[in-house]
mmCIF file of C-alpha atoms in Angstrom:
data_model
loop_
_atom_site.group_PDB
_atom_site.id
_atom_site.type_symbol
_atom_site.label_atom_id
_atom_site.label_comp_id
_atom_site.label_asym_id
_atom_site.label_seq_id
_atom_site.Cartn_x
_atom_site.Cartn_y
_atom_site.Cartn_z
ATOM 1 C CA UNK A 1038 72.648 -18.898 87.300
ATOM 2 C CA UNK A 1039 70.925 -16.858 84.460
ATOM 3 C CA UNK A 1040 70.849 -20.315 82.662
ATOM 4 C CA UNK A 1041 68.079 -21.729 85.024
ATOM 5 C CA UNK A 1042 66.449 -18.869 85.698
ATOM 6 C CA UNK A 1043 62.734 -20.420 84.812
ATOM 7 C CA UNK A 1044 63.168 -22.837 87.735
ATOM 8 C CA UNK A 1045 63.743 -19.983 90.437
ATOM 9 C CA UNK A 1046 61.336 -19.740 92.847
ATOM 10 C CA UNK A 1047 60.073 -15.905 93.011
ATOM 11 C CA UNK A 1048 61.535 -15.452 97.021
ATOM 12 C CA UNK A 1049 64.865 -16.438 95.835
ATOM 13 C CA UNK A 1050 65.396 -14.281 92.720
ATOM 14 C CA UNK A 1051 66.836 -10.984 94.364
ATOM 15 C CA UNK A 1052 69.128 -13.046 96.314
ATOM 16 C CA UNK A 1053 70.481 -14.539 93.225
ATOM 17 C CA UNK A 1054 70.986 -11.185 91.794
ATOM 18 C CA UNK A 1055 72.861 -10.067 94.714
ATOM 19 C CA UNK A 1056 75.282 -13.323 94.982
ATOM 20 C CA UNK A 1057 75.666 -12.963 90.822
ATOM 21 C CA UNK A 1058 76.729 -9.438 91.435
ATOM 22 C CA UNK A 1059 79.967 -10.471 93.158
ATOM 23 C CA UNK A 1060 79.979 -14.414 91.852
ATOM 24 C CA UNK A 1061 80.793 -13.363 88.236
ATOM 25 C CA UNK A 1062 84.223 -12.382 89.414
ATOM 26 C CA UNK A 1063 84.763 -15.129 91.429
ATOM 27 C CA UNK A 1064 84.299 -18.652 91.850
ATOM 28 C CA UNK A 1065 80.797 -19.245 92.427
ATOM 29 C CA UNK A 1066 81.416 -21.973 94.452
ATOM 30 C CA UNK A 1067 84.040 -20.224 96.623
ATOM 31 C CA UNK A 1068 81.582 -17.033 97.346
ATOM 32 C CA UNK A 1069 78.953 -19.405 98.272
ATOM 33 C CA UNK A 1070 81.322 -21.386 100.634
ATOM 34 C CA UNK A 1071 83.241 -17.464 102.148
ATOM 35 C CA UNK A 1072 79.262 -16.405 102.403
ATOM 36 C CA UNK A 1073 78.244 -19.603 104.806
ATOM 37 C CA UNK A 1074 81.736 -18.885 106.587
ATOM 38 C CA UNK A 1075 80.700 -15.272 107.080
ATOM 39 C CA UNK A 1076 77.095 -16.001 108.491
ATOM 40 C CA UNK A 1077 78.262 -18.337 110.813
ATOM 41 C CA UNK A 1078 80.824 -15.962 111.901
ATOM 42 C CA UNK A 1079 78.304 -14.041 112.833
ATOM 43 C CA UNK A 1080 76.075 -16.007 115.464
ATOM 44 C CA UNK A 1081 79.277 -17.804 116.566
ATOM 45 C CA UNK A 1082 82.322 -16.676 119.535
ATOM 46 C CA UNK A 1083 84.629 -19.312 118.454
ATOM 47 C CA UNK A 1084 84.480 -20.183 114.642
ATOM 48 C CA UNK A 1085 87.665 -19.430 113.094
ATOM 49 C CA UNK A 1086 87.786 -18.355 109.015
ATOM 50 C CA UNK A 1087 90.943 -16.586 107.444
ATOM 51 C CA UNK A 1088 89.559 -12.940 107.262
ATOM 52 C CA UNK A 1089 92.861 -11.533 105.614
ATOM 53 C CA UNK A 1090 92.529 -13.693 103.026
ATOM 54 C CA UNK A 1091 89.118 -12.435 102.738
ATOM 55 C CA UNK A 1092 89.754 -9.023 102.741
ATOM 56 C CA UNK A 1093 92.334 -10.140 100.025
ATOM 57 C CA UNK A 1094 89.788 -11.642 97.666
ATOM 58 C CA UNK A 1095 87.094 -9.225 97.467
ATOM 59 C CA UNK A 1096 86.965 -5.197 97.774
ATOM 60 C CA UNK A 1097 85.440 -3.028 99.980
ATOM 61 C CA UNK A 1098 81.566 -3.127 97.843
ATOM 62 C CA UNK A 1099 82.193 -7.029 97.376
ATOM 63 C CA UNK A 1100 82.586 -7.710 101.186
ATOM 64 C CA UNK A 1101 79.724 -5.095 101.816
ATOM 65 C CA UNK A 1102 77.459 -7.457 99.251
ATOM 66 C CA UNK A 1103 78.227 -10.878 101.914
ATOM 67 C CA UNK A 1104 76.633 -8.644 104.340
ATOM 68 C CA UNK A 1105 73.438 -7.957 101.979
ATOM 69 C CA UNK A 1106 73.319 -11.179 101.108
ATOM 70 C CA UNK A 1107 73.439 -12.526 105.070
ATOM 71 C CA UNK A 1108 70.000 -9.854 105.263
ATOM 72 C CA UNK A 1109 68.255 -10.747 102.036
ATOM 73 C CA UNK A 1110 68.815 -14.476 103.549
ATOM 74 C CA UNK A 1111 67.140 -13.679 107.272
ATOM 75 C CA UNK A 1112 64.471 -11.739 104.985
ATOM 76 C CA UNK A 1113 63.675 -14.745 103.022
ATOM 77 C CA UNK A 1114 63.186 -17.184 106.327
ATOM 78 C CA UNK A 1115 61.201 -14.747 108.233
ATOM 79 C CA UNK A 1116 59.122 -14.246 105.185
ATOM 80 C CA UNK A 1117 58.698 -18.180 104.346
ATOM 81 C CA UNK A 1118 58.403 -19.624 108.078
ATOM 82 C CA UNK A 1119 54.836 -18.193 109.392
ATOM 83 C CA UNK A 1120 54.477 -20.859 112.259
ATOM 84 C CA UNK A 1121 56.565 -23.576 114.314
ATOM 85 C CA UNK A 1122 55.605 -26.153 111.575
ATOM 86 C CA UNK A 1123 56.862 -24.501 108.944
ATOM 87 C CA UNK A 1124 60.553 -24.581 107.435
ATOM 88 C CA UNK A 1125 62.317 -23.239 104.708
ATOM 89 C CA UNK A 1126 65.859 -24.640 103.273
ATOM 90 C CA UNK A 1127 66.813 -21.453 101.645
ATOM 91 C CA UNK A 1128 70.750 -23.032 101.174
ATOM 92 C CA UNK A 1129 70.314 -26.182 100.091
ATOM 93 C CA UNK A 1130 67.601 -24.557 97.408
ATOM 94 C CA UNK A 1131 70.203 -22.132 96.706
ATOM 95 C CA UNK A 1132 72.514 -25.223 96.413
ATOM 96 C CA UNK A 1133 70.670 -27.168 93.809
ATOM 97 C CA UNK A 1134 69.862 -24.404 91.582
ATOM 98 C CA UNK A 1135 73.554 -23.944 91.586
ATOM 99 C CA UNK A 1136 74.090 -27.530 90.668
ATOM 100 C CA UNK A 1137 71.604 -27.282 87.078
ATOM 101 C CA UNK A 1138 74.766 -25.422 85.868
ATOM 102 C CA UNK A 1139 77.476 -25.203 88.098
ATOM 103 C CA UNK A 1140 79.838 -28.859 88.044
ATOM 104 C CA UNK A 1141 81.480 -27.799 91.565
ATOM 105 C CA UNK A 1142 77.888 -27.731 93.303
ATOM 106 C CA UNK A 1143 76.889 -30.955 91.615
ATOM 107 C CA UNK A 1144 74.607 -32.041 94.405
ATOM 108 C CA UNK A 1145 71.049 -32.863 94.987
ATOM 109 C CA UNK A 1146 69.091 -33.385 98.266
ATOM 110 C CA UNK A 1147 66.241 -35.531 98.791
ATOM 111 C CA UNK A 1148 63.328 -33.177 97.836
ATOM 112 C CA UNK A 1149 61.179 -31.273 100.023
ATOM 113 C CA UNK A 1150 57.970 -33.075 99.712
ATOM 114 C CA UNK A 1151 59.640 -36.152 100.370
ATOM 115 C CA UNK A 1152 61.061 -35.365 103.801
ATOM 116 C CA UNK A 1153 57.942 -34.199 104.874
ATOM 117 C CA UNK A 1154 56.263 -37.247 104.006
ATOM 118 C CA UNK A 1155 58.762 -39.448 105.172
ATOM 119 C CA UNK A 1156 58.686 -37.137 108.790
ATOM 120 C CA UNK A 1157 54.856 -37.260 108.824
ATOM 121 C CA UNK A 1158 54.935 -41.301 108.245
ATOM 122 C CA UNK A 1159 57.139 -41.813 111.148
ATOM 123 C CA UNK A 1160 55.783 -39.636 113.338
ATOM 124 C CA UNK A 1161 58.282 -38.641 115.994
ATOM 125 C CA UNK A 1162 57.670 -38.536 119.442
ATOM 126 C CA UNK A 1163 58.912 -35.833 121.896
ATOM 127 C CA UNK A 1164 61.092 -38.679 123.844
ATOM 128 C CA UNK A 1165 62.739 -39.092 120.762
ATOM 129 C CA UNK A 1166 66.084 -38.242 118.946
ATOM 130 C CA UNK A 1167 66.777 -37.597 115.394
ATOM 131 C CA UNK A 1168 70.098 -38.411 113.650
ATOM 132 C CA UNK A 1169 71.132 -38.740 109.796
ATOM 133 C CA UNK A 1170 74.299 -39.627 108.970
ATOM 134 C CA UNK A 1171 74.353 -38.051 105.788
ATOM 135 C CA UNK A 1172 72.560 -34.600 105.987
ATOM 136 C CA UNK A 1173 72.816 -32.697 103.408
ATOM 137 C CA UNK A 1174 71.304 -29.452 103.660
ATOM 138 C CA UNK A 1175 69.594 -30.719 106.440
ATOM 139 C CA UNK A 1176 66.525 -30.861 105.325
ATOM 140 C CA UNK A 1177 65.333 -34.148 106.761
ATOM 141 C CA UNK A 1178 66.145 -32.543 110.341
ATOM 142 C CA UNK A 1179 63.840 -29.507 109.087
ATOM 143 C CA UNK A 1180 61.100 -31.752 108.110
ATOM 144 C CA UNK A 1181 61.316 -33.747 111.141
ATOM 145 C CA UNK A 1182 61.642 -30.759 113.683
ATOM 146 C CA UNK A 1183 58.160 -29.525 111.727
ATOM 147 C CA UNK A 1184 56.242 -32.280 112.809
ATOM 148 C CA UNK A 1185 57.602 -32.891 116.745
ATOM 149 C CA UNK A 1186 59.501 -30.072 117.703
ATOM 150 C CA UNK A 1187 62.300 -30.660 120.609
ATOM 151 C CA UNK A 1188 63.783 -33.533 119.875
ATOM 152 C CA UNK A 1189 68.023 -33.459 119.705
ATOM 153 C CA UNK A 1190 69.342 -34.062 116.601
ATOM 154 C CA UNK A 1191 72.828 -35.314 115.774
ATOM 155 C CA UNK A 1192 73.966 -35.055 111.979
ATOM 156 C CA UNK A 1193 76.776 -35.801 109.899
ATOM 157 C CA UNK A 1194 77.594 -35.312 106.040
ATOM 158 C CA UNK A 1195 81.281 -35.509 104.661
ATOM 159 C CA UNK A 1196 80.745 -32.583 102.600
ATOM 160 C CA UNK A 1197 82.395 -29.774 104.682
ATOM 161 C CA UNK A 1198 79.700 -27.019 102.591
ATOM 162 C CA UNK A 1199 76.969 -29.083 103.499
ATOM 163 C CA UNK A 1200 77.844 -29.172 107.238
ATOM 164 C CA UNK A 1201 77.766 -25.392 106.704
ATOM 165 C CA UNK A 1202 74.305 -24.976 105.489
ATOM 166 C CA UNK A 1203 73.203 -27.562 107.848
ATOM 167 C CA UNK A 1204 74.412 -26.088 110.797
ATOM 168 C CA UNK A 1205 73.035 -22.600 109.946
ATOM 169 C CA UNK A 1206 69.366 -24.039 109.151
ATOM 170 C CA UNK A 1207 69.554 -25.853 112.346
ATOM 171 C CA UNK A 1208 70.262 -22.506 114.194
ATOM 172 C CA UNK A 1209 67.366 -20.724 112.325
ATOM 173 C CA UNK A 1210 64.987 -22.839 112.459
ATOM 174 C CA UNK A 1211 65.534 -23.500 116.660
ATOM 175 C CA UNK A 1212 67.032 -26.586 116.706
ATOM 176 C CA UNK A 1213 68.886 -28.094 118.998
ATOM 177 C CA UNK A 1214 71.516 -30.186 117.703
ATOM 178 C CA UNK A 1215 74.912 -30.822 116.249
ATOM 179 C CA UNK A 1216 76.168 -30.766 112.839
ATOM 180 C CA UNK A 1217 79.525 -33.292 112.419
ATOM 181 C CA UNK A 1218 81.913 -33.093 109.356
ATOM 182 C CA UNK A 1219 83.457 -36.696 108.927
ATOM 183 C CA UNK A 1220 82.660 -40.081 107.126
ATOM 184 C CA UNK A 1221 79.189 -41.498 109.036
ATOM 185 C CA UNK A 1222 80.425 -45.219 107.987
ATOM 186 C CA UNK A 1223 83.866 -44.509 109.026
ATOM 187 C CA UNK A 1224 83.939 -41.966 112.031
ATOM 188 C CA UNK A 1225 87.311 -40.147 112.462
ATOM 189 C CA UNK A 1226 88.483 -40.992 108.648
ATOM 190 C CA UNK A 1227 87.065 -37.319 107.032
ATOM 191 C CA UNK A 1228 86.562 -35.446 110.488
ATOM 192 C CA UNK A 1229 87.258 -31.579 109.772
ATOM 193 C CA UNK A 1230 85.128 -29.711 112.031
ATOM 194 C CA UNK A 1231 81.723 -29.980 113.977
ATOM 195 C CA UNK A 1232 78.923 -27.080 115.021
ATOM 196 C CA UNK A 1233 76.509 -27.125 117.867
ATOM 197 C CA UNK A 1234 73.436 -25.504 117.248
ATOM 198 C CA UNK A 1235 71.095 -23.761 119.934
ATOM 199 C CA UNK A 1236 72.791 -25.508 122.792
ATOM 200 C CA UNK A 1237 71.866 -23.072 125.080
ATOM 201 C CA UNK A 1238 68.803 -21.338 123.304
ATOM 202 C CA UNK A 1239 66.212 -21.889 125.963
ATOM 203 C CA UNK A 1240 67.753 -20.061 128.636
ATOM 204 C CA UNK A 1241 69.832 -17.491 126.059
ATOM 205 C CA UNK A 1242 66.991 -16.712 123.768
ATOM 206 C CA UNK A 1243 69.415 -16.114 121.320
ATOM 207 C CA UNK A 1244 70.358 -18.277 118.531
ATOM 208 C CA UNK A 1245 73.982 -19.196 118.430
ATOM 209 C CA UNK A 1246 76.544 -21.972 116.894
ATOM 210 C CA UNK A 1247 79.726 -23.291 118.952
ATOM 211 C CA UNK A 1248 82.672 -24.891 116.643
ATOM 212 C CA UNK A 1249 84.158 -28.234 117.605
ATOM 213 C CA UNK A 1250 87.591 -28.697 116.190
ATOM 214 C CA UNK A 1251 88.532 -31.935 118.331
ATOM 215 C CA UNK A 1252 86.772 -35.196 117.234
ATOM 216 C CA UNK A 1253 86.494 -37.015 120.646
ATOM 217 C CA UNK A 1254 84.456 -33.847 122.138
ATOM 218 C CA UNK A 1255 82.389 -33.477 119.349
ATOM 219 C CA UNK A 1256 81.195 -37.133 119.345
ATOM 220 C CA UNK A 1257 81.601 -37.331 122.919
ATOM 221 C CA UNK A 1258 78.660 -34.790 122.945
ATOM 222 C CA UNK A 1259 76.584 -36.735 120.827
ATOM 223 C CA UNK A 1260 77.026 -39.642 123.262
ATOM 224 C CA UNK A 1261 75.363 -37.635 126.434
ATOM 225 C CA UNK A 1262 72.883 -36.034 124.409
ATOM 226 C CA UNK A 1263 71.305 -39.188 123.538
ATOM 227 C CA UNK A 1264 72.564 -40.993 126.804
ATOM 228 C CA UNK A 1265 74.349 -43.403 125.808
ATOM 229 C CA UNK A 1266 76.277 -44.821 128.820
ATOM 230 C CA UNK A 1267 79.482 -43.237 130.180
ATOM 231 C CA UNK A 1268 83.107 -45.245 130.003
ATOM 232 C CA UNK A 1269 85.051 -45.777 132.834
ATOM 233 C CA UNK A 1270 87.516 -43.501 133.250
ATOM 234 C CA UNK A 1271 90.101 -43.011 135.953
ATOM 235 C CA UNK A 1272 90.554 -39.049 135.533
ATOM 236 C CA UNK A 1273 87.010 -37.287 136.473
ATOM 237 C CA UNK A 1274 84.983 -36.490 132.711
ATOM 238 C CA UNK A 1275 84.577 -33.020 132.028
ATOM 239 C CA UNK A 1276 81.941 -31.210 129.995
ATOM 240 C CA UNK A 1277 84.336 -31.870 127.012
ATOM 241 C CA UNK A 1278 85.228 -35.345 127.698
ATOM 242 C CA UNK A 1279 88.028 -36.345 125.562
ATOM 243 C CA UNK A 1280 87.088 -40.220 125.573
ATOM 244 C CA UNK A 1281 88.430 -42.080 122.324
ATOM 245 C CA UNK A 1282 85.748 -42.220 120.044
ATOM 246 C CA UNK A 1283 87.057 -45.638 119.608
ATOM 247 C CA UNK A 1284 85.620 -46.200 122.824
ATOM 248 C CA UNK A 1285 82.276 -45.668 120.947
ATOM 249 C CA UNK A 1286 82.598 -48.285 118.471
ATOM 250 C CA UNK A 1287 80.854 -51.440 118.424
ATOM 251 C CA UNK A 1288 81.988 -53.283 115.553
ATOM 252 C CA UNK A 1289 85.722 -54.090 114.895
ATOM 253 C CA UNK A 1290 84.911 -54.926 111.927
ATOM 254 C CA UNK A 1291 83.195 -52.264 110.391
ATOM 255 C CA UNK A 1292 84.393 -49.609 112.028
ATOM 256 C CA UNK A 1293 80.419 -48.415 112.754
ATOM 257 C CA UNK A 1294 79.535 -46.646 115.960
ATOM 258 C CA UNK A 1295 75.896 -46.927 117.620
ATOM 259 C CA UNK A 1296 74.934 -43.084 117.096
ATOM 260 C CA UNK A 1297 72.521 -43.842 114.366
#
């Protein structure tokens, strides 16, 4: 990182020199990738990461740092978000500064100041859903949420680190939404995962992501949250209804499904 140090911004620099501390040592990529695991970890019951191989990888000081780097990171956002209309994408900013030197980041999102033009230009109304089938750090879904609060949004983005930091910005910034790991042009081809964000933050008042690991309940969800008609069935549907997501398709040809 000490390469592109001039294009830091000032908020992010003692995070840097925390995650360098430990990074040096170890595949930068990798602690970036353990430290998403780790946060989510923490405002998640179900999400399953292999903590012996953790405690494996790094000593007792290293795995001490992930938890100064999870504070310096709620520091940042509480410092950088003053009102409901404002956002913050400290990982995918993280992420890009990365990529100036790193090959295995290698990634750049649509900037800032163009998802807030693009979210101000469309205006979104409160009746409203957003969905992006290829997320990123979520920005777009940041950007949008700024200008109409409320509205459910339902991402996707094959990049398995990207789901990550789009699920955690989603859960910061009060979002209610899910974040899907798998191919948005061909659904159930890449699927490794999904994360629902906030889904019960109005009555909770606590912030918290579920993990998905079973494709049909993941999209399944998306399908009530945006109401898209229930199929037939001759068992009664549960909560997590196990429908085909084939049954969601509606184009044999490509493969597409109607979610976005």
């Amino acid at each position: 990182m000490s390469k592109s140090n001039r294009y830091v911004p000032e908020e992010m620099k003692n995070f840097i020199k925390i995650f360098d501390s430990i990074a040096y040592k170890h595949s930068h990529y990798k602690v970036f990738d353990d430290f998403l695991d780790l946060f989510i970890n923490g405002f998640s019951f179900n999400h399953q990461i292999d903590l012996e191989r953790i405690r494996k990888t790094y000593n007792q000081n290293e795995r001490n740092t992930f938890g100064l780097l999870i504070k310096e990171s709620i520091m940042i956002l509480d410092k950088m978000i003053q009102t409901d209309n404002c956002f913050y994408d400290i990982f995918g900013t993280f992420y890009e500064l990365n990529s100036l030197t790193n090959k295995y980041f290698a990634q750049f999102f649509t900037p800032i100041t163009v998802c807030k033009f693009m979210a101000q230009i469309l205006e979104p109304q409160s009746t409203e859903n957003f969905s992006d089938p290829c997320c990123g750090s979520a920005r777009f879904s940041l950007a949008a949420n700024s200008v109409n609060i409320g509205m459910f949004h339902s991402l996707i983005d094959i990049d398995y680190t990207c789901v990550k930091m789009s699920a955690l910005n989603l859960m910061f910034h009060g979002i209610d939404g899910i974040v899907i790991c798998d191919n948005g042009l061909l659904p159930g081809q890449n699927f490794k995962g999904a994360f629902i964000s906030n889904r019960y933050l109005k009555y909770e008042k606590v912030p918290r992501i579920e993990y998905v690991d079973n494709i049909n309940v993941a999209y399944n969800y998306v399908r009530k949250r945006l109401g898209v008609e229930e199929k037939s069935s001759n068992t009664d549907q549960k909560e997590n209804d196990l429908t085909d997501i084939k049954d969601l398709m509606i184009n044999s040809k490509t493969g597409q499904i109607s979610l976005f």
